CSV table of C-alpha atoms in Angstrom, one decimal:
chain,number,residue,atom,x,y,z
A,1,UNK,CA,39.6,-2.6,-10.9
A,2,UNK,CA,38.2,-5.9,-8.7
A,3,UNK,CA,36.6,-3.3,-6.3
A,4,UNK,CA,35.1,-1.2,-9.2
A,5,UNK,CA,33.8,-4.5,-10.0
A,6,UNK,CA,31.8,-5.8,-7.0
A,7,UNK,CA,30.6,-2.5,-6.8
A,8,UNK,CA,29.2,-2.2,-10.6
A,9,UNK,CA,28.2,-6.1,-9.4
A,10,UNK,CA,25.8,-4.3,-6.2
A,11,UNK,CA,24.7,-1.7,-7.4
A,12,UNK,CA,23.5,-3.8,-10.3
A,13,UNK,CA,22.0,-6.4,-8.1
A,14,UNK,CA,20.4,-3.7,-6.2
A,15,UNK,CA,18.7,-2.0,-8.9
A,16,UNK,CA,17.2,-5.2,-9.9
A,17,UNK,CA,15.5,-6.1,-6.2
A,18,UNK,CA,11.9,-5.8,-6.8
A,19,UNK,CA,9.8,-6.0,-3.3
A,20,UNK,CA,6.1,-8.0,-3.6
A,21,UNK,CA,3.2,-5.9,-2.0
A,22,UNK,CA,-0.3,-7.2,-1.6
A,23,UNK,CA,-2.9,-5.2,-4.1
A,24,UNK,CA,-6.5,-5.5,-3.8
A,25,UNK,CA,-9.0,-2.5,-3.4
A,26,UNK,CA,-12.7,-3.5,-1.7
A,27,UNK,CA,-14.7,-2.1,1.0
A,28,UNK,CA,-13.1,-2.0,4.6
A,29,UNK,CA,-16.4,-1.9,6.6
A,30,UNK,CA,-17.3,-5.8,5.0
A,31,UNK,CA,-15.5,-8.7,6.1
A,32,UNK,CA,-14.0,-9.0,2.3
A,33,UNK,CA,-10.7,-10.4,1.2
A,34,UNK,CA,-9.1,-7.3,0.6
A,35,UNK,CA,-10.8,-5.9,4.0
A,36,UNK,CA,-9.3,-9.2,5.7
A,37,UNK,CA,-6.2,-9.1,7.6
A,38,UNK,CA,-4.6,-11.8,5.2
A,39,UNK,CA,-5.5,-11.2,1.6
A,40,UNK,CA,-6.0,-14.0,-0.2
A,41,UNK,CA,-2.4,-14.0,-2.7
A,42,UNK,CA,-3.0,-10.9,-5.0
A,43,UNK,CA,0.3,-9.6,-5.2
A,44,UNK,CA,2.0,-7.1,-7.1
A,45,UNK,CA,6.1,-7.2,-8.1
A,46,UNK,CA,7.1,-3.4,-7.3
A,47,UNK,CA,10.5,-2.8,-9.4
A,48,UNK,CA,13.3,-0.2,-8.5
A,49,UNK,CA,15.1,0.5,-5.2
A,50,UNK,CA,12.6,2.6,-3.9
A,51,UNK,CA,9.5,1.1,-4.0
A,52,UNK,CA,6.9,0.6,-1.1
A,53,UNK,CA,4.1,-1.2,-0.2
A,54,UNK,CA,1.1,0.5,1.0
A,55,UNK,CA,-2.2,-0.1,3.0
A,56,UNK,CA,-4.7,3.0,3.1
A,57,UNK,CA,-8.3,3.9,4.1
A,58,UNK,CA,-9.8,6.1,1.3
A,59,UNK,CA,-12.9,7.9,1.3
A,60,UNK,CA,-14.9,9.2,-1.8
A,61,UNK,CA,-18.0,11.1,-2.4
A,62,UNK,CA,-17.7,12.7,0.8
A,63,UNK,CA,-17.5,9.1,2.5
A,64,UNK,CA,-20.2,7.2,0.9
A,65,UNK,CA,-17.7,5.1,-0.5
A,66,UNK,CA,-15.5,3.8,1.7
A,67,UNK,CA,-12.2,1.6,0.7
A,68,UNK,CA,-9.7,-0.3,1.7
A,69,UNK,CA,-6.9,-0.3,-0.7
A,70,UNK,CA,-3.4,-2.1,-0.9
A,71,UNK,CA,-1.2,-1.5,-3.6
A,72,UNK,CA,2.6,-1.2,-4.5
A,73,UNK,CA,4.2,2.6,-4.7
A,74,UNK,CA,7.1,3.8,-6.7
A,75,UNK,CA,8.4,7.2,-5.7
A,76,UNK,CA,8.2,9.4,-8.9
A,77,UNK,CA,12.0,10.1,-9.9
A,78,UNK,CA,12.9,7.8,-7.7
A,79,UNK,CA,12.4,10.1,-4.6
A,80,UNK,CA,13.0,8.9,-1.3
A,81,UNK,CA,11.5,11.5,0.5
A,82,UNK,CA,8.4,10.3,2.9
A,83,UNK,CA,6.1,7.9,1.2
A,84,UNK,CA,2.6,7.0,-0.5
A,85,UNK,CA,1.3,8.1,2.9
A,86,UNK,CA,3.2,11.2,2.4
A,87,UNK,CA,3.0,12.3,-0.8
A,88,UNK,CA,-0.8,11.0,-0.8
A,89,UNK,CA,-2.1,13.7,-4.1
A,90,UNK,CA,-5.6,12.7,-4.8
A,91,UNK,CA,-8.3,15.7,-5.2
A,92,UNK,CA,-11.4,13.4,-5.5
A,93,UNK,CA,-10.4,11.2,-2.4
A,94,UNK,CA,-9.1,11.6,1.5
A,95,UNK,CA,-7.2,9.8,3.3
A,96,UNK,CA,-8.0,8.4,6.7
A,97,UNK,CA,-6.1,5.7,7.4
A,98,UNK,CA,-2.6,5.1,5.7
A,99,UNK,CA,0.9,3.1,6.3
A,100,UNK,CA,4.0,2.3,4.0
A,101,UNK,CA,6.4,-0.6,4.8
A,102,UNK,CA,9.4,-1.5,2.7
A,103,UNK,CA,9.5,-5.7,3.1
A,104,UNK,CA,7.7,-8.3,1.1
A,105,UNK,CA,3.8,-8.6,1.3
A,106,UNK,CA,4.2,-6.2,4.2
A,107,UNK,CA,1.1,-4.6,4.2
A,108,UNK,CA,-1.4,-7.0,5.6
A,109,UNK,CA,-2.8,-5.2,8.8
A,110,UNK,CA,-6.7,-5.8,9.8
A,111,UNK,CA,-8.4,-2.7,8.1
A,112,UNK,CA,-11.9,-4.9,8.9
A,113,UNK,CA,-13.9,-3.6,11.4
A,114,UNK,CA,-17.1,-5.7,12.0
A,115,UNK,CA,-20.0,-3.8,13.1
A,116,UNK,CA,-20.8,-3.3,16.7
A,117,UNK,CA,-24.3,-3.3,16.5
A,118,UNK,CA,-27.3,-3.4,14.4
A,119,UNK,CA,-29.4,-0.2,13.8
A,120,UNK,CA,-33.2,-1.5,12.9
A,121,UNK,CA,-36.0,1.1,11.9
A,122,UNK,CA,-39.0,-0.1,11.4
């Protein structure tokens, strides 16, 4: 009975871990906050066992827009199987750049990249 106990006692505790991930969504081409290697503190509390935290390039309208977007992801039915970057299931979008990670505020990698040089017509 004590063993059934601890173990109701884990799996309970477990169930109730919620990871943080980092959410913002903003251009990756612009030095902004979400573009930034370090977000500036919007964070998201993920619930469930199973959740992720994601970082992704998306492109829309046939890449005129262009995003950088960080955001928590719960497997539907609590699936396991791969990840957001995985299971990515967006018709109007595609995905160029994408990684999962499982620990707090995990996905802060540098999707900034500041432009090489100018182009001037004139």
């Amino acid at each position: 009975m004590k063993c059934f106990l601890l173990s109701l006692i884990a799996i309970l505790l477990h169930l109730g871990v919620t990871l943080r991930c980092y959410r913002c969504m903003n251009g990756y081409a612009t030095s902004t906050v979400c573009s930034n290697q370090l977000p500036s503190g919007n964070v998201i509390e993920c619930p469930g066992p199973n959740s992720q935290c994601y970082e992704s390039i998306q492109w829309f309208n046939n890449g005129s827009l262009q995003l950088a977007i960080r955001d928590c992801w719960i497997p539907p039915n609590n699936n396991t199987r791969g990840g957001f970057c995985v299971n990515y299931n967006n018709t109007e979008g595609v995905l160029r750049y994408c990684r999962n990670c499982t620990r707090d505020v995990c996905n802060t990698d540098a999707l900034y990249y500041p432009a090489r040089s100018l182009n001037c017509y004139g």
